[in-house]
mmCIF file of C-alpha atoms and ligand atoms in Angstrom:
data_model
loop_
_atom_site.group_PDB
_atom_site.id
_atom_site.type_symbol
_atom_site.label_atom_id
_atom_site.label_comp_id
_atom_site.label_asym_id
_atom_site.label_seq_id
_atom_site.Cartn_x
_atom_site.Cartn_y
_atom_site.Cartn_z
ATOM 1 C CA UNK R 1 -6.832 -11.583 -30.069
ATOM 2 C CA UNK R 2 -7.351 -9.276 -27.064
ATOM 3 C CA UNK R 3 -9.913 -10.810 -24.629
ATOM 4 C CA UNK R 4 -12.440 -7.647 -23.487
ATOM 5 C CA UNK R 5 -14.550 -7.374 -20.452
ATOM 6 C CA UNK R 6 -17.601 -5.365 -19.902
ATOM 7 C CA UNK R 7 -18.920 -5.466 -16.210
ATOM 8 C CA UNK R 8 -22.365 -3.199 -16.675
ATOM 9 C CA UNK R 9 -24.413 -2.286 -14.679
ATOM 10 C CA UNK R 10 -22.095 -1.725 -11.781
ATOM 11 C CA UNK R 11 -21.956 1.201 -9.105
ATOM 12 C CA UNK R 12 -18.218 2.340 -9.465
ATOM 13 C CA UNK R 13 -15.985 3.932 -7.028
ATOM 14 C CA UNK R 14 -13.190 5.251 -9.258
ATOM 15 C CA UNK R 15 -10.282 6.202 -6.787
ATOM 16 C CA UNK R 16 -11.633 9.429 -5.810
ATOM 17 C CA UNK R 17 -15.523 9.266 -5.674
ATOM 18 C CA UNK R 18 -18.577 7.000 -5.869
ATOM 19 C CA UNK R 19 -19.873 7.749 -9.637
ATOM 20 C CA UNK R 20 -23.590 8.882 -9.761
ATOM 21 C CA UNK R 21 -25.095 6.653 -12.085
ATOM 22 C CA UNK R 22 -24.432 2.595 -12.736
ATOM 23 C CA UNK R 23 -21.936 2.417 -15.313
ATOM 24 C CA UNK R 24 -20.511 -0.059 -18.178
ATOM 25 C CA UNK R 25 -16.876 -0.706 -17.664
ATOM 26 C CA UNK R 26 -14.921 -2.005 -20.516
ATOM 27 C CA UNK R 27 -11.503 -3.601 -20.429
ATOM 28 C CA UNK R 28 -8.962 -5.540 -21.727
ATOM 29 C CA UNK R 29 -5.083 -6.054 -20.938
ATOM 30 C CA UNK R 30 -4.370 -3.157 -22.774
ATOM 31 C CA UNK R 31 -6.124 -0.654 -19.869
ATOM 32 C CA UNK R 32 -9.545 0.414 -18.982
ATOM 33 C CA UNK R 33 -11.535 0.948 -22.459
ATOM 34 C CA UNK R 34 -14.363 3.036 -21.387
ATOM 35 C CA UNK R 35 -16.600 3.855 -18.674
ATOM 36 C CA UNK R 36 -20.012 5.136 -19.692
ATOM 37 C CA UNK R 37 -23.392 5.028 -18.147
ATOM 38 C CA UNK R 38 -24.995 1.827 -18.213
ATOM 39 C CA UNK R 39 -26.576 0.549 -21.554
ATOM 40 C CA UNK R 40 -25.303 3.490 -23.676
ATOM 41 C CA UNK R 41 -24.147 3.361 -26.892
ATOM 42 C CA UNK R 42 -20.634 4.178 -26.351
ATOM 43 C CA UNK R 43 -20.035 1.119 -23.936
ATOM 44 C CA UNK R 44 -21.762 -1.044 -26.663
ATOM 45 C CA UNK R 45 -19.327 0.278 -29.296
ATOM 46 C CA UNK R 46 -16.611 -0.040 -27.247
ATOM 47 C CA UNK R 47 -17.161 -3.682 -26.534
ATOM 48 C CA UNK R 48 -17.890 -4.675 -30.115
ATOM 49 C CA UNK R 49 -15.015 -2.573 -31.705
ATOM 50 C CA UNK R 50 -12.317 -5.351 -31.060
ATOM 51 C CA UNK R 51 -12.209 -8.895 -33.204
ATOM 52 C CA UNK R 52 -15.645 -8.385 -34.193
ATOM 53 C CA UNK R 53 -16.198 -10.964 -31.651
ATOM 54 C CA UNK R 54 -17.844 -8.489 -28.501
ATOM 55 C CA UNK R 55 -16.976 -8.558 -24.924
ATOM 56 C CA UNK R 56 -17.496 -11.069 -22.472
ATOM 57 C CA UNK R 57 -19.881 -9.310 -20.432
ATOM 58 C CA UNK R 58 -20.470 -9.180 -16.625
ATOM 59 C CA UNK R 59 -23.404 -8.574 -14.836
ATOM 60 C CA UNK R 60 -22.501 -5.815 -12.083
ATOM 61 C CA UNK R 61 -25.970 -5.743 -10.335
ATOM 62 C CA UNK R 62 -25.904 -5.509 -6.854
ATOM 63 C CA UNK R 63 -21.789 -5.037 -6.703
ATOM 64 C CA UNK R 64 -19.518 -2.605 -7.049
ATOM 65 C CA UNK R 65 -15.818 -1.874 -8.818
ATOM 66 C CA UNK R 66 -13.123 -0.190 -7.388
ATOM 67 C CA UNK R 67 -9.383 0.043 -8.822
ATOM 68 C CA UNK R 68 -7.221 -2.908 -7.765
ATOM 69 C CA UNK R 69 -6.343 -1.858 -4.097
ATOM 70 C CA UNK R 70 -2.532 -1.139 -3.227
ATOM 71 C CA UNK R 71 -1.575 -1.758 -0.070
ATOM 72 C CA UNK R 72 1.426 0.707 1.105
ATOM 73 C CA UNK R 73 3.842 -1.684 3.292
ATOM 74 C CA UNK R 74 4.609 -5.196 2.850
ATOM 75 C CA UNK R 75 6.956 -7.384 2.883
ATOM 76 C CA UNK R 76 8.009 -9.799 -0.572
ATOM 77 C CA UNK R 77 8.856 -13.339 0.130
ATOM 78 C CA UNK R 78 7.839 -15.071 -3.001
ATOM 79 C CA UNK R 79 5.580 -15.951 -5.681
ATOM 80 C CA UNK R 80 2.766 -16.947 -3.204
ATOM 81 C CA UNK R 81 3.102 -13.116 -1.236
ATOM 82 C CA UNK R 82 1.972 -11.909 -4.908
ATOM 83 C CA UNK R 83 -0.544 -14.283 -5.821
ATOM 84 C CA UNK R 84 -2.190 -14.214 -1.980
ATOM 85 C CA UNK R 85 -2.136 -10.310 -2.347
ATOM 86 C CA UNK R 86 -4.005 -10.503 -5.697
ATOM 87 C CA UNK R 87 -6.222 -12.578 -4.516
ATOM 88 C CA UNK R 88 -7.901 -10.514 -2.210
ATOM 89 C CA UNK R 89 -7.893 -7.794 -4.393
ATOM 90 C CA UNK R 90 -4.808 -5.925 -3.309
ATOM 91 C CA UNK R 91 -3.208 -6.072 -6.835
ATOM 92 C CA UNK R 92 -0.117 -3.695 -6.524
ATOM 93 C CA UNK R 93 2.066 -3.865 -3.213
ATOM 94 C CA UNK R 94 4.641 -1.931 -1.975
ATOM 95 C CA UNK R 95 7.437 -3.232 -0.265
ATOM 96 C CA UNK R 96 9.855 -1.872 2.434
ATOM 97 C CA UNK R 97 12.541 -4.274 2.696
ATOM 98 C CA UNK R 98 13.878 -7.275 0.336
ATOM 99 C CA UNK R 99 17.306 -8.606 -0.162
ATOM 100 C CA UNK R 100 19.583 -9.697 -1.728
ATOM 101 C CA UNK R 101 19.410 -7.933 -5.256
ATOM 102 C CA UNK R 102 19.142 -11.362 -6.846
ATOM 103 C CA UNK R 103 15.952 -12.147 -5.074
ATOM 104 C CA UNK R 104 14.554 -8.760 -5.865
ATOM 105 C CA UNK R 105 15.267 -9.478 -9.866
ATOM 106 C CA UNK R 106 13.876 -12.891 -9.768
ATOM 107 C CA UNK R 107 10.226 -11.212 -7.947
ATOM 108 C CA UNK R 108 10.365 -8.923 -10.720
ATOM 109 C CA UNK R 109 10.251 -11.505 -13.309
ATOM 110 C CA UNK R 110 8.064 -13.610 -12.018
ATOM 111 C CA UNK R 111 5.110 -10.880 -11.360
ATOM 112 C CA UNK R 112 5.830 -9.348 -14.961
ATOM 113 C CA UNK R 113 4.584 -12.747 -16.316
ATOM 114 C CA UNK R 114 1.550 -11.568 -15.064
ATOM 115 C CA UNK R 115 -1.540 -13.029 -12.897
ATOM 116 C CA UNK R 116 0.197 -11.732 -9.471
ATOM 117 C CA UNK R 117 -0.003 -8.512 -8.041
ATOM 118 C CA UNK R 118 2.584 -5.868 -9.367
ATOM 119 C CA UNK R 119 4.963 -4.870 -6.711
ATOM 120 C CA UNK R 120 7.870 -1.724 -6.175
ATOM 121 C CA UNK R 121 10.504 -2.306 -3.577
ATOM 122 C CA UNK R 122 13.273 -0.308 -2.062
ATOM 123 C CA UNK R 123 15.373 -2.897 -1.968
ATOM 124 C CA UNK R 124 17.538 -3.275 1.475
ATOM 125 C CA UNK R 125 16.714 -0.724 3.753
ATOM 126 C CA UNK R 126 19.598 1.547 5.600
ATOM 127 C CA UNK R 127 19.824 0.951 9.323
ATOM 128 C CA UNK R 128 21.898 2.195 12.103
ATOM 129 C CA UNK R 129 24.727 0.155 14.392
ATOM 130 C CA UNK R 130 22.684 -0.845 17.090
ATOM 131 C CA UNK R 131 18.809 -0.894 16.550
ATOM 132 C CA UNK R 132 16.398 -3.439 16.846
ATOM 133 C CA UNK R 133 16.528 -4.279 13.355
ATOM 134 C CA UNK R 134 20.477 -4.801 12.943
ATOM 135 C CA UNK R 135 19.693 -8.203 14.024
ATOM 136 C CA UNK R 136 18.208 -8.982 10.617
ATOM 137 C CA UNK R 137 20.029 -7.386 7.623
ATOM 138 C CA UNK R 138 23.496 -7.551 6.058
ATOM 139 C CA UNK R 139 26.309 -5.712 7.347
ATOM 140 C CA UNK R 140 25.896 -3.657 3.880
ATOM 141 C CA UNK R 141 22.382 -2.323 5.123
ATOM 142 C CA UNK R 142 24.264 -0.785 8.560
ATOM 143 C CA UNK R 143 24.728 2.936 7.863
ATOM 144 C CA UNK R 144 27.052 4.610 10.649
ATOM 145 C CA UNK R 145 27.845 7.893 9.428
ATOM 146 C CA UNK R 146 26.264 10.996 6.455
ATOM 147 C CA UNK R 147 29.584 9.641 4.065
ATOM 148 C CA UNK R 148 28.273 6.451 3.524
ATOM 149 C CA UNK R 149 24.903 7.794 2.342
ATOM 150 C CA UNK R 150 25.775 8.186 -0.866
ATOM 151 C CA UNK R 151 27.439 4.904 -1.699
ATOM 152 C CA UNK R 152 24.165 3.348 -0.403
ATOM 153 C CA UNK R 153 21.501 5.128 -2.265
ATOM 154 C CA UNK R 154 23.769 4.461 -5.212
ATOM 155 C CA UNK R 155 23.966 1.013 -4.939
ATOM 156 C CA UNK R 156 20.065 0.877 -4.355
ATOM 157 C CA UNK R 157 19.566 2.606 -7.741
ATOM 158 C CA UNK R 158 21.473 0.773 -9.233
ATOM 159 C CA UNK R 159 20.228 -2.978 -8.135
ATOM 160 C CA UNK R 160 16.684 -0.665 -9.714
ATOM 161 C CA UNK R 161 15.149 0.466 -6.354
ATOM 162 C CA UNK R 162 12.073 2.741 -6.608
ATOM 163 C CA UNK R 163 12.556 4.216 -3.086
ATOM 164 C CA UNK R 164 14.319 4.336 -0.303
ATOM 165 C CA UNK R 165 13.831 2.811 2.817
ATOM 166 C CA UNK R 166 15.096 3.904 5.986
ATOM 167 C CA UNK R 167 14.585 2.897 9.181
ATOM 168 C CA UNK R 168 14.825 5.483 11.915
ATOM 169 C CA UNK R 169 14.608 5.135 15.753
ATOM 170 C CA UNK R 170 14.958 6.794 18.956
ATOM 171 C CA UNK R 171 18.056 9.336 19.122
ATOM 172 C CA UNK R 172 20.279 6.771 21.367
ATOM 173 C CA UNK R 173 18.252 3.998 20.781
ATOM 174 C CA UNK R 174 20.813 3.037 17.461
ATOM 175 C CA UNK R 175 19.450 4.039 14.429
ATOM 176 C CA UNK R 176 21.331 6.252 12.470
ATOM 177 C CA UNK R 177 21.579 9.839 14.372
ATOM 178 C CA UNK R 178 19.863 12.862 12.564
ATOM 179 C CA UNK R 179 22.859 13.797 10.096
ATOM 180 C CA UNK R 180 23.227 10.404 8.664
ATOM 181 C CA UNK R 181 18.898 10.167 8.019
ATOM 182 C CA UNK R 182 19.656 13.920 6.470
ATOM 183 C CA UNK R 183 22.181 12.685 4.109
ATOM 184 C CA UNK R 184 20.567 9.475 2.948
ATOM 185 C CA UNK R 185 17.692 11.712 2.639
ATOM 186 C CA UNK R 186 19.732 13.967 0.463
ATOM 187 C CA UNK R 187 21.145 11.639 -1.896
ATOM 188 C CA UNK R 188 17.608 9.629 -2.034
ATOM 189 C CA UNK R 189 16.206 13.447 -3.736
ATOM 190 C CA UNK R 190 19.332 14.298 -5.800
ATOM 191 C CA UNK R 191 18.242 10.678 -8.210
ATOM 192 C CA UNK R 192 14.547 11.277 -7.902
ATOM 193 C CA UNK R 193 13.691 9.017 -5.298
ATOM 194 C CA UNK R 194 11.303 9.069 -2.271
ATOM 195 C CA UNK R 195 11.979 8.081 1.418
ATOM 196 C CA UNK R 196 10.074 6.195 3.215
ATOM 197 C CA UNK R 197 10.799 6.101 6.680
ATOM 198 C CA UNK R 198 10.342 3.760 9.420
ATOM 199 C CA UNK R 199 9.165 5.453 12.620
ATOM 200 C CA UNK R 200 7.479 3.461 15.280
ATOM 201 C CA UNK R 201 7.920 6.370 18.194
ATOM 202 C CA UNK R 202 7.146 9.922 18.606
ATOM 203 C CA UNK R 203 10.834 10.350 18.676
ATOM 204 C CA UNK R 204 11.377 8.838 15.688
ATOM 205 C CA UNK R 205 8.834 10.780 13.925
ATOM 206 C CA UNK R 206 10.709 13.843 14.872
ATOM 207 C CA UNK R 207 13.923 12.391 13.270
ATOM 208 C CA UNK R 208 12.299 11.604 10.051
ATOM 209 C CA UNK R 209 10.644 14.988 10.114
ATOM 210 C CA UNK R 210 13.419 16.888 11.079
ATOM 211 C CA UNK R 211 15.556 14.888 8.164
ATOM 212 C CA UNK R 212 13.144 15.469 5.449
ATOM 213 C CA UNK R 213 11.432 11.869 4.803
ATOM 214 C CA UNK R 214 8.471 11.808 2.798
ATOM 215 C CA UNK R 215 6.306 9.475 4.191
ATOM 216 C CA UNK R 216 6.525 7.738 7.325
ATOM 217 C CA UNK R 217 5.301 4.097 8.355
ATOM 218 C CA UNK R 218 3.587 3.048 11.917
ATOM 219 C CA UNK R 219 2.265 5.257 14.233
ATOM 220 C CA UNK R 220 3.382 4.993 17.750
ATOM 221 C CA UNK R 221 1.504 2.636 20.722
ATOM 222 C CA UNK R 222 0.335 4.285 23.545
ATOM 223 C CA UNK R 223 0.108 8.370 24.005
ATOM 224 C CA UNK R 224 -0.863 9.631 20.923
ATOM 225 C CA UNK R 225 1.133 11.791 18.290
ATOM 226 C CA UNK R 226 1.653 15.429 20.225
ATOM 227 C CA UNK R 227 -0.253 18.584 18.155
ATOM 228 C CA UNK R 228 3.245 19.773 17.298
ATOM 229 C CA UNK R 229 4.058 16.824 14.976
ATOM 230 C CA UNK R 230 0.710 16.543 13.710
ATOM 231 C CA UNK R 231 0.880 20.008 12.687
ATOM 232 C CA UNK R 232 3.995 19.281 10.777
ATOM 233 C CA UNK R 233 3.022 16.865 8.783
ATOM 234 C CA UNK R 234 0.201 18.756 7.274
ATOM 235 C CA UNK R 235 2.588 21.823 6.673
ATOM 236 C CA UNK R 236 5.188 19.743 5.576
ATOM 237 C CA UNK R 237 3.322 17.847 3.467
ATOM 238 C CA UNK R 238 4.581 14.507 4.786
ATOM 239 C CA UNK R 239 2.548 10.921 4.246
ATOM 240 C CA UNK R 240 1.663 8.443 7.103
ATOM 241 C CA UNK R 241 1.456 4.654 6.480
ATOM 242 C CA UNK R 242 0.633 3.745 10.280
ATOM 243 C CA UNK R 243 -0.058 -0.136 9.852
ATOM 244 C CA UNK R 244 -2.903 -0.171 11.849
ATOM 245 C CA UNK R 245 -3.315 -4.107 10.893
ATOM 246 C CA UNK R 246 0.358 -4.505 12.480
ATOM 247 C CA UNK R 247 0.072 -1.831 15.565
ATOM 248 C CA UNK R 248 -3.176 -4.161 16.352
ATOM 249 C CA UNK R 249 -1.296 -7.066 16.345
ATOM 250 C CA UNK R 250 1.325 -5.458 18.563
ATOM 251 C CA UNK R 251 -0.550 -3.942 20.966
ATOM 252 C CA UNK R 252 -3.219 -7.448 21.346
ATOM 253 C CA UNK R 253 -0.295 -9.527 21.473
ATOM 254 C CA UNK R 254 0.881 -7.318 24.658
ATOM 255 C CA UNK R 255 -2.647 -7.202 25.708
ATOM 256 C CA UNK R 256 -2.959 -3.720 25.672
ATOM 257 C CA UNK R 257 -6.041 -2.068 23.949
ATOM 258 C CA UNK R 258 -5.691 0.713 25.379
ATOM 259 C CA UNK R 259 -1.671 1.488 23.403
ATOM 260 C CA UNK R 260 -4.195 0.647 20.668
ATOM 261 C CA UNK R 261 -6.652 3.303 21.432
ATOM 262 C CA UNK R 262 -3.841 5.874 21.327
ATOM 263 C CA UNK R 263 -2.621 4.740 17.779
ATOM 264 C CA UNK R 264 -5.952 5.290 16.777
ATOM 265 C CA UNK R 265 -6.141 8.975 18.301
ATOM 266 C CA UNK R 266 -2.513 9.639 16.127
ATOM 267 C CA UNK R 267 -3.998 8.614 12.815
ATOM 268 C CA UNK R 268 -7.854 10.209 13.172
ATOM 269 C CA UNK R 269 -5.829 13.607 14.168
ATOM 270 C CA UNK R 270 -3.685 12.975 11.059
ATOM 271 C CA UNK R 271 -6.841 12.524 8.842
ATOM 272 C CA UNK R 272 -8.561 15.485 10.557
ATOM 273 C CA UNK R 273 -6.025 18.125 10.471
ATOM 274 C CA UNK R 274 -5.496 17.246 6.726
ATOM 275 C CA UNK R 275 -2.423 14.973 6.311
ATOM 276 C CA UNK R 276 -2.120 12.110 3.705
ATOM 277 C CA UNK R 277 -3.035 8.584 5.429
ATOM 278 C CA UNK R 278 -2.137 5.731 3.301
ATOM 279 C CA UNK R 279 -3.665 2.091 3.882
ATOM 280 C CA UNK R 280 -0.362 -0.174 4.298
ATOM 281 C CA UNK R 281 -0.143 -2.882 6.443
ATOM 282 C CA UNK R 282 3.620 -4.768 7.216
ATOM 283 C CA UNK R 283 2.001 -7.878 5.748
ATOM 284 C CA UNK R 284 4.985 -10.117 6.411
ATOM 285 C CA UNK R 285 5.507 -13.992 7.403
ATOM 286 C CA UNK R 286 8.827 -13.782 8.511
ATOM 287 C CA UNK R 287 9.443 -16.877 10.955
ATOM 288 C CA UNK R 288 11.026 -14.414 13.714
ATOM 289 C CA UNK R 289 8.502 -11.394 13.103
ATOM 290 C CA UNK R 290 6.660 -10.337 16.300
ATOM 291 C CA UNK R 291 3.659 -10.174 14.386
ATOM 292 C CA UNK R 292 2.733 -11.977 11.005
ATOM 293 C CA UNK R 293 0.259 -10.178 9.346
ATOM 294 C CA UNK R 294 -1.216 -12.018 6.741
ATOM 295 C CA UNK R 295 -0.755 -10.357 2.770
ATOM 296 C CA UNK R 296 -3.963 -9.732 1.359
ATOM 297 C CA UNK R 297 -6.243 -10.185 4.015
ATOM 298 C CA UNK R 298 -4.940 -7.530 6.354
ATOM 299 C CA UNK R 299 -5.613 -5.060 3.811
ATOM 300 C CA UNK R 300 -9.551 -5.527 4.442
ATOM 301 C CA UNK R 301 -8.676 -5.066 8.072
ATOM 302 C CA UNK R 302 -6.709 -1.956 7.870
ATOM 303 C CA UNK R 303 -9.393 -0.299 5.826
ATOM 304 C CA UNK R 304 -11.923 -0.816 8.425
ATOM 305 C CA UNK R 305 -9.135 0.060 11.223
ATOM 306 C CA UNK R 306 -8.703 3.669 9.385
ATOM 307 C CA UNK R 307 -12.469 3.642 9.525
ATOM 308 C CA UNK R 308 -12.205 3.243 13.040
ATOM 309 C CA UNK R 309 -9.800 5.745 13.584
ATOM 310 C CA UNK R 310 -12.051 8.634 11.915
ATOM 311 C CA UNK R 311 -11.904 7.984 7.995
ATOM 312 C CA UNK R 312 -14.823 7.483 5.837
ATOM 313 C CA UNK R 313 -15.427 4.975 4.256
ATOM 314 C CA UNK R 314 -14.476 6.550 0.900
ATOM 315 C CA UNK R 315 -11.621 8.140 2.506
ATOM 316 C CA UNK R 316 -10.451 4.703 3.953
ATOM 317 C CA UNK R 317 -10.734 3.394 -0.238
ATOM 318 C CA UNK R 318 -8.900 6.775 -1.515
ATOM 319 C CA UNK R 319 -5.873 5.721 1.043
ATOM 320 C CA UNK R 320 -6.117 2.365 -0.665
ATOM 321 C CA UNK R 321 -6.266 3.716 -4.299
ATOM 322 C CA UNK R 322 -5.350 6.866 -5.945
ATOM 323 C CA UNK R 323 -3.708 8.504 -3.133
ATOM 324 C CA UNK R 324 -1.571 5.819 -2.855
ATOM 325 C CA UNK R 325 -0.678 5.847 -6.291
ATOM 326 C CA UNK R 326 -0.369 9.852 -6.311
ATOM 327 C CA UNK R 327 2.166 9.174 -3.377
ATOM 328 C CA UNK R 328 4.016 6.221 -5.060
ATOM 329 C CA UNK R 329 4.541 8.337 -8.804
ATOM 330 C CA UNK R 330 2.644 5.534 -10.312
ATOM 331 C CA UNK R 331 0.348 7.193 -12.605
ATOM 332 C CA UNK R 332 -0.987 4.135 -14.608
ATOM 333 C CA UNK R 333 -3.309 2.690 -11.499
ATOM 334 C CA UNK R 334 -5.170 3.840 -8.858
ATOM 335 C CA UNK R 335 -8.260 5.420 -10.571
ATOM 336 C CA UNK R 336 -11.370 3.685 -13.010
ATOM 337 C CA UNK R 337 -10.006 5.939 -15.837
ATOM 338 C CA UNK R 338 -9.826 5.206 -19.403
ATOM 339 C CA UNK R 339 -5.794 4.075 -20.532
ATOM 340 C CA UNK R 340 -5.208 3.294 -16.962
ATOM 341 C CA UNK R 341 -4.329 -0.388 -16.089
ATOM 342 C CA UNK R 342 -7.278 -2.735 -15.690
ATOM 343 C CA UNK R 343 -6.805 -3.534 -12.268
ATOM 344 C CA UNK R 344 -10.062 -4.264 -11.001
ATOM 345 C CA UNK R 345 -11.905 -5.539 -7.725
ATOM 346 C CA UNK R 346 -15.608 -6.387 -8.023
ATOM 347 C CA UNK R 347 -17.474 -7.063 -4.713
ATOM 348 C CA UNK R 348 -20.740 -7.557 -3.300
ATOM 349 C CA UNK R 349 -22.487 -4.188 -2.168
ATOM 350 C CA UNK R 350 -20.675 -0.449 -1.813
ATOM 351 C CA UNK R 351 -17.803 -0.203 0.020
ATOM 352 C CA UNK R 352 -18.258 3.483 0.014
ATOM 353 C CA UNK R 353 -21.103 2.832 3.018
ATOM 354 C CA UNK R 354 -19.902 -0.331 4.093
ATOM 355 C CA UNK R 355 -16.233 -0.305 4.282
ATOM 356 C CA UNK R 356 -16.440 -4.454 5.725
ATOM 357 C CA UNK R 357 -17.882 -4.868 1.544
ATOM 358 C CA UNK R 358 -14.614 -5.193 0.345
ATOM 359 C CA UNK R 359 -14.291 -8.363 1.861
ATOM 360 C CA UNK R 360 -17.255 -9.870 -0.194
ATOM 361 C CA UNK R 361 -14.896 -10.648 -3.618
ATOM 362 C CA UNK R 362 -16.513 -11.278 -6.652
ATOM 363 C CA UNK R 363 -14.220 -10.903 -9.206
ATOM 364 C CA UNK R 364 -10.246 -9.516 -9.379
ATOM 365 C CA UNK R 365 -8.325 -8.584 -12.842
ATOM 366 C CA UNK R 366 -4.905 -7.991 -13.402
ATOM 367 C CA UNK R 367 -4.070 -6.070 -15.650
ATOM 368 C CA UNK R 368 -7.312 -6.802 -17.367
ATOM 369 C CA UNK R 369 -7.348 -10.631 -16.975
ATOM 370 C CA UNK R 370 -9.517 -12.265 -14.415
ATOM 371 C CA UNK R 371 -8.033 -14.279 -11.460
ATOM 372 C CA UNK R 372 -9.069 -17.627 -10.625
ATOM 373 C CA UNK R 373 -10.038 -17.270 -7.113
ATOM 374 C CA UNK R 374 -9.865 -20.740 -5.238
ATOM 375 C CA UNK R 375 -12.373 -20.542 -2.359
ATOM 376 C CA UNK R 376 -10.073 -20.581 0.063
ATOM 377 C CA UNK R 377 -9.112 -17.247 -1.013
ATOM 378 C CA UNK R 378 -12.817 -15.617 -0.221
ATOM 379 C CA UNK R 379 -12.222 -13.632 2.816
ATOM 380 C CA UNK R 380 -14.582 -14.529 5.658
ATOM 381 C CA UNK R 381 -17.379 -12.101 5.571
ATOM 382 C CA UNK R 382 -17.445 -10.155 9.367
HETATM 383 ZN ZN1 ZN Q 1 7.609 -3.475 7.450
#
């Protein structure tokens, strides 16, 4: 017996665009049934055509759906990262860093059960000797010259990464140089695999440029992104995930609104000149992290922070939704499209003129099943 949903009545943003006319949106855990304008006949037959028994139905006056939101960068600890992110509505997340393998395996299990958000990871990220982040990996994760760079992207295919995570730094400020980030690079594309690059400097943005990473996360503090680079990343086709949730964090905790103001600048001349801004935030509670930003909740916050730095509100969902998932190769989410998964997010008002009415849950599936959402989990409204 598959149990089918039909919100009607509901004003749907479907990963690209705000759809003219309130619709009927049928579902189950099989994928998105239909979508049809509200009170029409297909919707009706859609909803009856299972069990003979109908769909429940929900009233969508007054709200809005949107595809499950994915937030680009965060960090897996357990069960309760998962079930906080799908809570607010964020129900795929991508990590950037998660060891051992065993750990990895044991996420994957639990969130196919189902319930919690769906996740990818690159596994352990490749870092050089002597940068800030050595501190916090295993000596496996340290990448000192372009030989290695094989062995590791092999081992991270095999332990089933779906990406590769690198994290690149100043030249002299020990991350691996610009031949070693080329080679990892390299072997990443020869299996099929995307790079995702950790650049927190202009410098570093160079390196990952320069070495051929596909997307790169956080945005420097301070003096904005020079025209050069900018220009590079739309002609190079190359993805930001800035973090603007974290970089806020960062730059408050130093008291220093003004670094702030410049990350800002970087991503609204991203967005301007025509580069691909994804909405990821480092959501992390690591004990020794700088920052904690909290998993689920940030991801309201970085939507309005890309609306501060220049995007639309549509834009701001689009870097949440489908271009995400046209970024991440994951074809079966990001869009309200018939087959697609039914990850859904039903809140109060439009989004698409009110970016702050994604915080105002209603209702979150996973894959077509509704969440019970404890209380506690209803973001404050702002
Ligand atoms: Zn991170």
């Amino acid at each position: 017996m598959t149990a089918r949903t039909r919100i009607t009545g509901v004003r749907v943003f479907d990963g690209e665009d705000s759809l003219p006319l309130p619709m009927d949106v049928t579902f189950d855990a099989g994928g998105i049934v239909s979508v049809t304008p509200a009170g029409s006949a297909g919707a009706s037959a859609a909803a009856t055509v299972v069990d003979g028994g109908g769909a429940t139905v929900v009233d969508g006056g007054g709200a809005t759906v949107l595809p499950g939101l994915i937030d680009a960068h965060i960090h897996l600890h357990d069960a309760d990262t998962l079930r906080q992110l799908a809570g607010f509505g964020a129900t795929t997340g991508l990590d950037m860093a998660t060891w051992p393998a065993e750990k990895l395996a044991g996420l994957r299990d639990i969130a196919g059960r189902g319930g919690l958000a769906d996740f990818r990871s690159p596994g352990l990220p490749a870092i050089g000797p002597a940068g800030p982040h050595s501190r916090f990996v295993p000596a496996e994760a340290v990448i000192t010259g372009p030989d290695q760079a094989g062995r590791f992207v092999d081992a991270r295919i095999a332990e089933g990464a779906d990406y590769i995570k690198i994290v690149t730094e100043a030249p002299g400020d020990g991350g691996p140089d610009l031949p070693t980030v080329t080679a990892l690079v390299d072997a990443a594309h020869r299996v099929g695999r995307k790079v995702i690059a950790h650049a927190a400097t202009a410098a570093a943005f160079t390196m990952a440029l320069d070495a051929g990473a596909d997307m790169l996360t956080h945005i420097p503090l301070g003096r904005p992104l020079d025209p050069d680079t900018v220009r590079r990343m739309v002609a190079e086709d190359r993805i930001a995930i800035p973090t603007l949730a974290l970089m806020e964090g960062i730059a408050f905790a130093h008291n220093s609104r003004e670094a702030f103001a410049g990350a800002l600048r970087s991503v609204g001349a991203l967005h301007s000149a025509g580069a691909a801004v994804l909405a990821g935030t480092d959501a992390n509670a690591e004990p020794g992290a700088h920052t904690q930003v909290a998993h689920g909740t940030s991801l309201h916050r970085e939507l309005e922070l890309l609306v501060d730095a220049g995007l639309t509100p549509t834009d701001a969902l689009r870097a949440a939704t489908s271009r995400t998932a046209d970024a991440f190769d994951l074809p079966d989410r990001g869009r309200i499209r018939p087959g697609l998964r039914a990850d859904l997010l039903l809140v109060d008002g439009d989004p698409t003129s009110t970016i702050t009415a994604t915080r105002c849950i209603r209702a979150v599936y996973v894959a077509g099943t509704p969440l019970r959402l404890p209380s506690t989990t209803t973001p404050e409204r702002r």
